CSV table of N, CA and C in Angstrom, one decimal:
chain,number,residue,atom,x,y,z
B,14,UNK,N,67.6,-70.7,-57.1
B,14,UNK,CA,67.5,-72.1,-56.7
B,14,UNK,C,68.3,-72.3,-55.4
B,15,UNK,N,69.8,-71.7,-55.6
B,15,UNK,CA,69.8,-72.0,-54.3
B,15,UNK,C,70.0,-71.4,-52.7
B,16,UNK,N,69.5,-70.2,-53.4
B,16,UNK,CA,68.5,-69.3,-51.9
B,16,UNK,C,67.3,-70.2,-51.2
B,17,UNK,N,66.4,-70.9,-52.3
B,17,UNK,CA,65.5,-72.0,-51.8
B,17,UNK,C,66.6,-73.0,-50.6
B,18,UNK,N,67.1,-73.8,-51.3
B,18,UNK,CA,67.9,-74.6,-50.4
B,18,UNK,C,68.9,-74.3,-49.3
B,19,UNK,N,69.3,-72.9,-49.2
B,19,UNK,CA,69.7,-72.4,-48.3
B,19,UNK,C,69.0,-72.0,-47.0
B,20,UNK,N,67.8,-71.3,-47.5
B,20,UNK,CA,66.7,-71.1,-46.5
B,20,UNK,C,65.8,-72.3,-45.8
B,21,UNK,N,65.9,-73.5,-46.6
B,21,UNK,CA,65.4,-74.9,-46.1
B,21,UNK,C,66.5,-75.4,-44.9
B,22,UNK,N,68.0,-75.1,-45.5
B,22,UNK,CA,68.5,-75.3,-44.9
B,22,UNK,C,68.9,-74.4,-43.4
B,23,UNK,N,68.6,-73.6,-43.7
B,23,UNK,CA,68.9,-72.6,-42.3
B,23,UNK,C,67.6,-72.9,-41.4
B,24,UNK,N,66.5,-73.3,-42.0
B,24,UNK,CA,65.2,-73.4,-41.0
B,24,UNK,C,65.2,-75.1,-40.0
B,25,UNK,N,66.1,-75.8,-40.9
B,25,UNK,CA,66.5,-77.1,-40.6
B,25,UNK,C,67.4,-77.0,-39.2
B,26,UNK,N,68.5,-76.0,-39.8
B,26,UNK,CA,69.5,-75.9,-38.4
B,26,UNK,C,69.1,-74.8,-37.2
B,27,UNK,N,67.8,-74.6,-37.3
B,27,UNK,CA,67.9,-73.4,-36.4
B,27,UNK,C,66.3,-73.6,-35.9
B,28,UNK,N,64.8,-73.6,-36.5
B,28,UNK,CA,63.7,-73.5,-36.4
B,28,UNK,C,63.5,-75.2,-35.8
B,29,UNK,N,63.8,-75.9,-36.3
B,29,UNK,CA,63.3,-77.0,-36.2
B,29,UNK,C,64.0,-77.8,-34.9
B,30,UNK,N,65.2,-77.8,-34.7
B,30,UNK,CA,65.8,-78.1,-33.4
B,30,UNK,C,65.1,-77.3,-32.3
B,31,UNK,N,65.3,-76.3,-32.5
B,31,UNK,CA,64.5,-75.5,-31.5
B,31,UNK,C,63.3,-75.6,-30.6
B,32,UNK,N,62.3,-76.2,-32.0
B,32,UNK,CA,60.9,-76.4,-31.6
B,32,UNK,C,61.0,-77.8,-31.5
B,33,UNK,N,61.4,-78.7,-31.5
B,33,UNK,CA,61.7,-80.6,-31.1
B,33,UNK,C,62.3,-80.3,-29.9
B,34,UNK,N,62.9,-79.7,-29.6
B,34,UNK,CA,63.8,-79.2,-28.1
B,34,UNK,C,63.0,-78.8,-27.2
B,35,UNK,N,61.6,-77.9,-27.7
B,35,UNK,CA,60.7,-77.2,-26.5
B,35,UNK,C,59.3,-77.9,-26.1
B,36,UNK,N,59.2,-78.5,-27.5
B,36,UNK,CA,58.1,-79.7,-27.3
B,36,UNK,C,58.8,-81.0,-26.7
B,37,UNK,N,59.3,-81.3,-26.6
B,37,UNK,CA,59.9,-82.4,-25.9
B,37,UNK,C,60.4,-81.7,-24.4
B,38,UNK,N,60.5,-80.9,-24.2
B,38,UNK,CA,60.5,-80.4,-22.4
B,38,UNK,C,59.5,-80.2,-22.2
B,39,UNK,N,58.3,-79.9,-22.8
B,39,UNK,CA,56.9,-79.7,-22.4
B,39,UNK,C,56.5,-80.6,-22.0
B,40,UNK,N,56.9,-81.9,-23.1
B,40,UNK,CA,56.5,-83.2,-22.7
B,40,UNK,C,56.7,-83.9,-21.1
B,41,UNK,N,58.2,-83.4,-21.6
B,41,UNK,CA,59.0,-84.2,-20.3
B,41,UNK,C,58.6,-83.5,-18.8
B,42,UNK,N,58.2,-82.2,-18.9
B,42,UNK,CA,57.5,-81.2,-17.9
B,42,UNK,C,55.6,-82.0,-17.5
B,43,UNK,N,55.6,-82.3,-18.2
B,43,UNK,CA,53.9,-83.2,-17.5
B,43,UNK,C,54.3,-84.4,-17.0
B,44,UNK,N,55.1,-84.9,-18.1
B,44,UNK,CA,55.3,-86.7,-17.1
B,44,UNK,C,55.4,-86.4,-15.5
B,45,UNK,N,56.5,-85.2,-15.2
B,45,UNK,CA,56.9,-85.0,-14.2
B,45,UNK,C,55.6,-84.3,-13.1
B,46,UNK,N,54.7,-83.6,-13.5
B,46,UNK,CA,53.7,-83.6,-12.8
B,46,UNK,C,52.8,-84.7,-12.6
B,47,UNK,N,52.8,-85.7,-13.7
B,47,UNK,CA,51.7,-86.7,-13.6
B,47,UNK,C,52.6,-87.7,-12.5
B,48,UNK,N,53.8,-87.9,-12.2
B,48,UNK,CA,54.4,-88.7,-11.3
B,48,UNK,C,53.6,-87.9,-10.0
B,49,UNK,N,53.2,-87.0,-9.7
B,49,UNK,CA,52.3,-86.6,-8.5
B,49,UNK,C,50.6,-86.3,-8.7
B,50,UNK,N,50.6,-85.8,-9.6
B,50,UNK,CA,49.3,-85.3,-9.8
B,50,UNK,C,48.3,-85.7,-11.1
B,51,UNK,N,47.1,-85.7,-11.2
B,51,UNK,CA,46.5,-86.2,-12.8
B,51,UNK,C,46.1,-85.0,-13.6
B,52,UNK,N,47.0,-83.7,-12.7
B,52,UNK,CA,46.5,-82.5,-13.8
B,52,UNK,C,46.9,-82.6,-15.2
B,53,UNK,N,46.0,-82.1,-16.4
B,53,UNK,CA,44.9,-80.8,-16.0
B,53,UNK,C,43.7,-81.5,-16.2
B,54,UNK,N,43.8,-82.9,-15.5
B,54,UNK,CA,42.2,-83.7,-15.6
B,54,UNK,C,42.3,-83.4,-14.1
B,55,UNK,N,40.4,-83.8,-13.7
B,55,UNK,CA,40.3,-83.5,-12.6
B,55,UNK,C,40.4,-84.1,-11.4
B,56,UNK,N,40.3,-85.9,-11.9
B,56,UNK,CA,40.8,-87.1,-11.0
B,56,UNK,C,41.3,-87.8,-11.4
B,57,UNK,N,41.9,-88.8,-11.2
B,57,UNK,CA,42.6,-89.8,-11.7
B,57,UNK,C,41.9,-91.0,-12.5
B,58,UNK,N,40.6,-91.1,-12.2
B,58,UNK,CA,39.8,-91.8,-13.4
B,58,UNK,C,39.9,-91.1,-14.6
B,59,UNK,N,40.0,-89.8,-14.6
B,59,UNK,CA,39.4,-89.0,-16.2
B,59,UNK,C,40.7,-89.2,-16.6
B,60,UNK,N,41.9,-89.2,-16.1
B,60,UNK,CA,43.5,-89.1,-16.3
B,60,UNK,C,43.4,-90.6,-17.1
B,61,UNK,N,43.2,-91.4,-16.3
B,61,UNK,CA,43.7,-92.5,-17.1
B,61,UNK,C,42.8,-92.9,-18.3
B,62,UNK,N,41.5,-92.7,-18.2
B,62,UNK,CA,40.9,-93.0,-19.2
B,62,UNK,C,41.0,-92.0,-20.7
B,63,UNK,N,41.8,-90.9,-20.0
B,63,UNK,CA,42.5,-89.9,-21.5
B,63,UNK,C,44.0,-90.4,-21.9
B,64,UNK,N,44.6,-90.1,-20.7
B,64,UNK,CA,46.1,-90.6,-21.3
B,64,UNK,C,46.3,-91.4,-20.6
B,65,UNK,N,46.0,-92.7,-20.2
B,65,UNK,CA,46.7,-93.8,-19.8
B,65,UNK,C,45.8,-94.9,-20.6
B,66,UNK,N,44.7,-94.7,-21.3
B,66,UNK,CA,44.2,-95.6,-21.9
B,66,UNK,C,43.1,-97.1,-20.7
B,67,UNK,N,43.4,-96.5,-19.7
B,67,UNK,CA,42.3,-97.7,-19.0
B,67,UNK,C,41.3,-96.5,-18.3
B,68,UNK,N,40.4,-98.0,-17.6
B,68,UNK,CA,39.4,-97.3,-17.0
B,68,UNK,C,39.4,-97.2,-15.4
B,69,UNK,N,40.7,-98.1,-14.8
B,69,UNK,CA,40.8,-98.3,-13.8
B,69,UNK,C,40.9,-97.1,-12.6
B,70,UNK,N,41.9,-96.3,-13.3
B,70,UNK,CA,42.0,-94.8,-12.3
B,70,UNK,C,43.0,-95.1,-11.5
B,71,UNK,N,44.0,-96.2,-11.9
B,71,UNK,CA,45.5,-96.5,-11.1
B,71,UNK,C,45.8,-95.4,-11.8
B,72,UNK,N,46.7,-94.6,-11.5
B,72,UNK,CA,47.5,-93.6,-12.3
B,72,UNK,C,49.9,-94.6,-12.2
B,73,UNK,N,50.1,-94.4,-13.7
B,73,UNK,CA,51.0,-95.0,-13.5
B,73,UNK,C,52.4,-94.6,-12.3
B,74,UNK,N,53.4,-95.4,-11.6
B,74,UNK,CA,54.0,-95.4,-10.9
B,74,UNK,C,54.5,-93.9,-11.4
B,75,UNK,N,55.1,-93.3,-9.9
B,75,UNK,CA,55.7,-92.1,-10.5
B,75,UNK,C,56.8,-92.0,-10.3
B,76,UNK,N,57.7,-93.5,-10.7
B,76,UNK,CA,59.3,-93.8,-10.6
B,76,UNK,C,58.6,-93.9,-11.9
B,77,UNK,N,58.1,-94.4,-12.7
B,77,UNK,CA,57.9,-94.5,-14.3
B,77,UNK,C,57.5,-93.4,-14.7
B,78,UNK,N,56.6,-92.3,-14.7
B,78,UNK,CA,56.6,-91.3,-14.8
B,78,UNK,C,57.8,-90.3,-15.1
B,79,UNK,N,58.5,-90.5,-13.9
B,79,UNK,CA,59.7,-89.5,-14.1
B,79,UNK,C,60.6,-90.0,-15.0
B,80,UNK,N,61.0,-91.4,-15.2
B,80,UNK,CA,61.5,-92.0,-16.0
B,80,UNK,C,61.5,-91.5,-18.0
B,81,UNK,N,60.3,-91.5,-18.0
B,81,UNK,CA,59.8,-90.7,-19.0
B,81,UNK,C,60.1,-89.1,-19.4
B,82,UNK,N,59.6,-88.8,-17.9
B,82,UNK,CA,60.3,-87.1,-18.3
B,82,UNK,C,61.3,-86.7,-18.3
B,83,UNK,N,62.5,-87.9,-17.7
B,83,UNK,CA,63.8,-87.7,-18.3
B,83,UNK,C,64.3,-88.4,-19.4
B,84,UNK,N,63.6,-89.2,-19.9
B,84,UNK,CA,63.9,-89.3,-21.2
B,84,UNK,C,63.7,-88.7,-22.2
B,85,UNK,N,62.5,-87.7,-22.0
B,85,UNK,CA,62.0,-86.5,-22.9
B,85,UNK,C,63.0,-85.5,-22.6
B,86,UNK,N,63.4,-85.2,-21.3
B,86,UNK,CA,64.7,-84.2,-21.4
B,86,UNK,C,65.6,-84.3,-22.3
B,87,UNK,N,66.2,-85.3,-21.7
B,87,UNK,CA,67.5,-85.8,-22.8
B,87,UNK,C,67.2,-85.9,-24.1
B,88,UNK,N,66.2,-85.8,-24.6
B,88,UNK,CA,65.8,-85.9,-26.1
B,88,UNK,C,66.2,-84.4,-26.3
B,89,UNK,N,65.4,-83.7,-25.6
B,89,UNK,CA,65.9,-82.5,-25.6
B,89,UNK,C,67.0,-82.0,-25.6
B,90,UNK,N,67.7,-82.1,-25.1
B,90,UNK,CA,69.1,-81.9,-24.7
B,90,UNK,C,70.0,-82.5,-25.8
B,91,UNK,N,69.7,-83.6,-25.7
B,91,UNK,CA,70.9,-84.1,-27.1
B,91,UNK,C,70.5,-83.5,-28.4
B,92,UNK,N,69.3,-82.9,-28.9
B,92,UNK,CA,68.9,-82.6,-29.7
B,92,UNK,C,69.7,-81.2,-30.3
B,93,UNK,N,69.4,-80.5,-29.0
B,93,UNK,CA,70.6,-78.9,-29.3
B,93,UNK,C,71.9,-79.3,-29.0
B,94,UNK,N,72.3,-80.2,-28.3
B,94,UNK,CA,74.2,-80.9,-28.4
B,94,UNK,C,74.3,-80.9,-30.0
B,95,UNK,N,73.5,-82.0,-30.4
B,95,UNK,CA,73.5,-82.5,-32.2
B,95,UNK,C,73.7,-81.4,-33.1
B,96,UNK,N,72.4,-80.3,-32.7
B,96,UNK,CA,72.2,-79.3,-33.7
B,96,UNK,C,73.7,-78.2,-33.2
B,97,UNK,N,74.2,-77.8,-31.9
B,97,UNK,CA,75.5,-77.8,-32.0
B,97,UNK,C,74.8,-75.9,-31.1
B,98,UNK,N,73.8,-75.9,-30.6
B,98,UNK,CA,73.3,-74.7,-30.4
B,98,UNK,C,73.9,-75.0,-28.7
B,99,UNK,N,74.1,-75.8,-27.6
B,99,UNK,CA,74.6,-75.7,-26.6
B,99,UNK,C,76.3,-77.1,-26.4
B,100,UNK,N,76.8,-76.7,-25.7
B,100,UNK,CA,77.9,-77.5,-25.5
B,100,UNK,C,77.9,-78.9,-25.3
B,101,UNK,N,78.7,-79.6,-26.1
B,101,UNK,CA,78.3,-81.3,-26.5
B,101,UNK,C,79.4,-82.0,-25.5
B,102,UNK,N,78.8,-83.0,-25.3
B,102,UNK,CA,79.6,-83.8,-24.7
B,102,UNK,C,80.1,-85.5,-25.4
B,103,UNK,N,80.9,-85.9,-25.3
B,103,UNK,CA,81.2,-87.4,-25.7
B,103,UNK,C,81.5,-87.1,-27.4
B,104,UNK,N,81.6,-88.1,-28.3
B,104,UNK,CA,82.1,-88.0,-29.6
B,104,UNK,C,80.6,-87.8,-30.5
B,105,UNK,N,81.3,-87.3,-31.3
B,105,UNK,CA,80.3,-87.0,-32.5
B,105,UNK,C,78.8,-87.8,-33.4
B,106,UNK,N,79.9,-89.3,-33.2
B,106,UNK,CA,79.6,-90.0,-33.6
B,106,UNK,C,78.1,-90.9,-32.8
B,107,UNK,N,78.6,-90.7,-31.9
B,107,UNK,CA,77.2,-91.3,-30.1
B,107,UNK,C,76.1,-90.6,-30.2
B,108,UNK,N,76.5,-89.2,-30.4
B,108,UNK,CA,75.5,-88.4,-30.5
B,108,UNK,C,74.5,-88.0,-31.6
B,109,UNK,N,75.1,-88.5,-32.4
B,109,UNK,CA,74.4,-88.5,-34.0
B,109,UNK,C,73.6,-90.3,-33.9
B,110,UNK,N,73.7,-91.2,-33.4
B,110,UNK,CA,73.4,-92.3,-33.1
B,110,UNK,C,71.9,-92.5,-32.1
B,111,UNK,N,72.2,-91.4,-30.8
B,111,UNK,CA,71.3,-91.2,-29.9
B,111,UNK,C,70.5,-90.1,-30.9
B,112,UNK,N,70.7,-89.6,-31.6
B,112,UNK,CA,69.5,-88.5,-32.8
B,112,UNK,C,68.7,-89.2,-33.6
B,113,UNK,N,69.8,-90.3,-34.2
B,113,UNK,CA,68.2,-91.5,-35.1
B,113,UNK,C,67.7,-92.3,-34.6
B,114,UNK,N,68.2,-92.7,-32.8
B,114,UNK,CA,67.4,-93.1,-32.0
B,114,UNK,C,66.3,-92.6,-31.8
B,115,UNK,N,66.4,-92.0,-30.6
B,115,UNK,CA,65.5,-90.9,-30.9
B,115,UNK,C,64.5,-90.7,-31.7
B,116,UNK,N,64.7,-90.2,-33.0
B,116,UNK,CA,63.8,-90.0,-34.0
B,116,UNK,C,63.0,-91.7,-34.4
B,117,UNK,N,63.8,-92.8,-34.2
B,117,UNK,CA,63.2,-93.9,-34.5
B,117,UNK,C,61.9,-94.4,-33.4
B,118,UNK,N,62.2,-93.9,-32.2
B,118,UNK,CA,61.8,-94.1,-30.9
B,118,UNK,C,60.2,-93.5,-31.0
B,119,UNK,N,60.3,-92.1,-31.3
B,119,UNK,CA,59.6,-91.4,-31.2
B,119,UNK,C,58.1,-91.7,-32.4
B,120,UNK,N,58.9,-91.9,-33.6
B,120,UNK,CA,58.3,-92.9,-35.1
B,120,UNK,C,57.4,-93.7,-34.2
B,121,UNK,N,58.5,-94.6,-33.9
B,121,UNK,CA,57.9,-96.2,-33.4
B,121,UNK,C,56.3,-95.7,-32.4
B,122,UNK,N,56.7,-94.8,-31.8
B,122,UNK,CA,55.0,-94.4,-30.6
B,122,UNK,C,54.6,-94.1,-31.3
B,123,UNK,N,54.8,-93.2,-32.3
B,123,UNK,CA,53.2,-92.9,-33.4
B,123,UNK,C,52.7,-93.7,-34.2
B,124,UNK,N,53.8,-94.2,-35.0
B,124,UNK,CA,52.8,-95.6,-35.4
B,124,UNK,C,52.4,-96.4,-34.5
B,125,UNK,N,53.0,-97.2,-33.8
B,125,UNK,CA,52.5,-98.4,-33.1
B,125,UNK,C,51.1,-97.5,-31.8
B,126,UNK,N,51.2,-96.4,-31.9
B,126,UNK,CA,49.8,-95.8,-30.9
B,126,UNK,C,49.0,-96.2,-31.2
B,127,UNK,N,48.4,-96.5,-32.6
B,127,UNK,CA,47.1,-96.6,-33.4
B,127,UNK,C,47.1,-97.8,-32.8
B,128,UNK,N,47.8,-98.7,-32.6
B,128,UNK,CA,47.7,-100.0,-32.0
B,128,UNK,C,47.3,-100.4,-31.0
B,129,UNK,N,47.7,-99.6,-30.4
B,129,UNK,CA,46.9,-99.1,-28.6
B,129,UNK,C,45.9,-98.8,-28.3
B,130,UNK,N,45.1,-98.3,-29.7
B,130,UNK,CA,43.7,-98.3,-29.6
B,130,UNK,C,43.2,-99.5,-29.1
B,131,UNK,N,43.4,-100.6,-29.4
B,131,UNK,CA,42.6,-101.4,-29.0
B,131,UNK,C,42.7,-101.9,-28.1
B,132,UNK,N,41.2,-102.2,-27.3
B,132,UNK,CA,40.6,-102.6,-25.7
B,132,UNK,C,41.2,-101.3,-24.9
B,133,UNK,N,41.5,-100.2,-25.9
B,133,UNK,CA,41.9,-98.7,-24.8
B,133,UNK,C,40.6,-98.1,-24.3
B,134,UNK,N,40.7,-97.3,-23.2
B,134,UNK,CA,39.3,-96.4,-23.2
B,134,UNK,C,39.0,-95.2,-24.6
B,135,UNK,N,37.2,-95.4,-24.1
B,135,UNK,CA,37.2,-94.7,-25.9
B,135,UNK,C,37.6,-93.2,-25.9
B,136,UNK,N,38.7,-92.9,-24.8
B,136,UNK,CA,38.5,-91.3,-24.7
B,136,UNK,C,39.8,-91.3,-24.8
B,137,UNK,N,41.0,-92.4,-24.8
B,137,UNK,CA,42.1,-92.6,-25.1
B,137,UNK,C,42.1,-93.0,-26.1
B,138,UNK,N,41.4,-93.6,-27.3
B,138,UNK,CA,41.5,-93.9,-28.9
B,138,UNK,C,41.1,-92.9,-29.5
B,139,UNK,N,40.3,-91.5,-28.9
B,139,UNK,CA,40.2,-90.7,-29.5
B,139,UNK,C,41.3,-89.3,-29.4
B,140,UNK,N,41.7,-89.2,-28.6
B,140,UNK,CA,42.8,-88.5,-28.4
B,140,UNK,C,44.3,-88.9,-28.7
B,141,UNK,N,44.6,-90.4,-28.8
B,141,UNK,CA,45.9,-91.1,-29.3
B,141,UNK,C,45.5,-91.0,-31.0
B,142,UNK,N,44.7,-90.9,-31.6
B,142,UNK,CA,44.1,-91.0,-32.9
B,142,UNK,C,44.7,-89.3,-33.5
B,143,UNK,N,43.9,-88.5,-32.6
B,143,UNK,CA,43.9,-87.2,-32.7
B,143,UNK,C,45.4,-86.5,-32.7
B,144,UNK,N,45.5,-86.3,-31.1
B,144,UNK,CA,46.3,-85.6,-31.0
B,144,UNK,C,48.2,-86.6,-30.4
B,145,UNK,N,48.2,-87.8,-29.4
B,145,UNK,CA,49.3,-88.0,-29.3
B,145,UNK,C,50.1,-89.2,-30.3
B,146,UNK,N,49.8,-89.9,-31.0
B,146,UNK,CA,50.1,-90.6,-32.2
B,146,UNK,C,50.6,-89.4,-33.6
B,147,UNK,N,49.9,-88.7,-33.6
B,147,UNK,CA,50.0,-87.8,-34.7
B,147,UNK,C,51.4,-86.8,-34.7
B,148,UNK,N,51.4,-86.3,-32.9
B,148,UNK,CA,52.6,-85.4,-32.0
B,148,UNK,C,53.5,-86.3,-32.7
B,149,UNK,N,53.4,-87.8,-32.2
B,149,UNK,CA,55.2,-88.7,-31.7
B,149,UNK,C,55.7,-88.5,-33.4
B,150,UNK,N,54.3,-89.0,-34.3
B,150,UNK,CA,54.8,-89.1,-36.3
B,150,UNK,C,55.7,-87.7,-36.3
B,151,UNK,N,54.9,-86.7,-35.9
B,151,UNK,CA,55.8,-85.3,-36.3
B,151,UNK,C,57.0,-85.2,-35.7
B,152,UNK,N,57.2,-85.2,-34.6
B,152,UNK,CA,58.7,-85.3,-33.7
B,152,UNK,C,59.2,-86.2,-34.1
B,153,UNK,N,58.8,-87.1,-34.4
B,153,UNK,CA,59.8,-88.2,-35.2
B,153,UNK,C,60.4,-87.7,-36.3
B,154,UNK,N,59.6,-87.3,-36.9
B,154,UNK,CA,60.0,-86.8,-38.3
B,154,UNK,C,61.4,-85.8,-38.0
B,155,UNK,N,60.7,-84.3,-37.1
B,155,UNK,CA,61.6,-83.6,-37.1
B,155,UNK,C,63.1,-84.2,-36.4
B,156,UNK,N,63.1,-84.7,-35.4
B,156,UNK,CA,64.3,-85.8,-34.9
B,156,UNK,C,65.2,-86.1,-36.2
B,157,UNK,N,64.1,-87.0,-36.8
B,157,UNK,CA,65.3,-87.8,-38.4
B,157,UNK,C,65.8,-86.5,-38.8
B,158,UNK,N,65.1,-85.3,-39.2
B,158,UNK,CA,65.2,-84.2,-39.8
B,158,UNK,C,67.2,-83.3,-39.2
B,159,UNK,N,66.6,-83.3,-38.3
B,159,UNK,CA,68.2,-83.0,-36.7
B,159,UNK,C,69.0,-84.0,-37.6
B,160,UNK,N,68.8,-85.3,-37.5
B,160,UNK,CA,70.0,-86.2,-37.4
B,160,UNK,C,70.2,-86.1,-38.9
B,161,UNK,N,69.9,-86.0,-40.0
B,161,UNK,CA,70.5,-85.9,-41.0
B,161,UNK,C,71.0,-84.8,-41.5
B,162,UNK,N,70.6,-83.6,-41.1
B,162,UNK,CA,71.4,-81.9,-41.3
B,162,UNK,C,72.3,-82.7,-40.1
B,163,UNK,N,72.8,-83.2,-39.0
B,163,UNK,CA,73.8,-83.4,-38.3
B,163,UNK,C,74.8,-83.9,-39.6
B,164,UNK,N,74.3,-85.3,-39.9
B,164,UNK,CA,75.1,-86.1,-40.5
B,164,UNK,C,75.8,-85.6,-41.5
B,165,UNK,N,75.3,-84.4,-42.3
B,165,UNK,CA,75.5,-84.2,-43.4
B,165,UNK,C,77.1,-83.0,-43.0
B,166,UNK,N,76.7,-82.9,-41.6
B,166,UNK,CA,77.8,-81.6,-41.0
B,166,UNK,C,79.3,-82.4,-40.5
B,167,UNK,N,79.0,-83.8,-40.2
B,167,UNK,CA,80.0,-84.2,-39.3
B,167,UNK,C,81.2,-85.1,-40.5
């Protein structure tokens, strides 16, 4: 029995920060192209009517853009500070605080996405349905997951 909980626990401190750390620089790695470009759509109408949810073809500012992709950094970042896998900065306590942020943040976009469905374009309610609502539930999850193997350490 508790080989089981040991091995939960080693995949917790090791597997799971890791991959919330690399999906969240992936993330934060497109915001930062979409502040220039609407790749990997082909113009900026198909961009916004998949991930921005209108039909207009403004693509959003790309001071907000990057905004984004450094907040997905730093998710990243604080995420291996927390899990203790690179060198931490500030108290223990801040850091464990910005983790169930974080994890609350990320919650909050996946549920409240479904919300967004509506008056969205139908190629943004099908892809927020699918695939980015469903992403934010999981990273959220894993986030709370970080912050409570933290908590249980500090």
């Amino acid at each position: 029995m508790y080989g089981i909980e040991w091995e939960a626990l080693e995949m917790i401190r090791t597997v799971v920060p890791v991959g919330l750390a690399t999906v969240l620089t992936a993330a934060g790695v497109m915001h930062f192209i979409w502040a220039f470009s609407p790749w990997p759509m082909k113009d900026t109408v198909t961009f916004t009517k998949t991930i921005g949810g209108t039909d207009d073809g403004v693509m959003p500012s790309a001071a907000s853009a990057m905004m984004v992709g450094l907040a997905l950094f730093g998710g990243a970042v604080l995420t291996l500070m927390v899990n203790e896998s690179i060198p931490s900065i500030g108290p223990d306590w801040l850091r464990l605080v910005g983790m169930y942020g974080l994890a609350g943040v990320l919650l909050a976009r996946g549920v409240g996405g479904y919300f967004m469905n509506s008056g969205a374009a139908a190629e943004f309610q099908r892809w927020n349905s699918v695939l980015y609502s469903p992403l934010c539930v999981a990273l959220g999850v894993l986030g709370g997951m970080v912050a409570v193997a933290a908590s249980r350490r500090y």
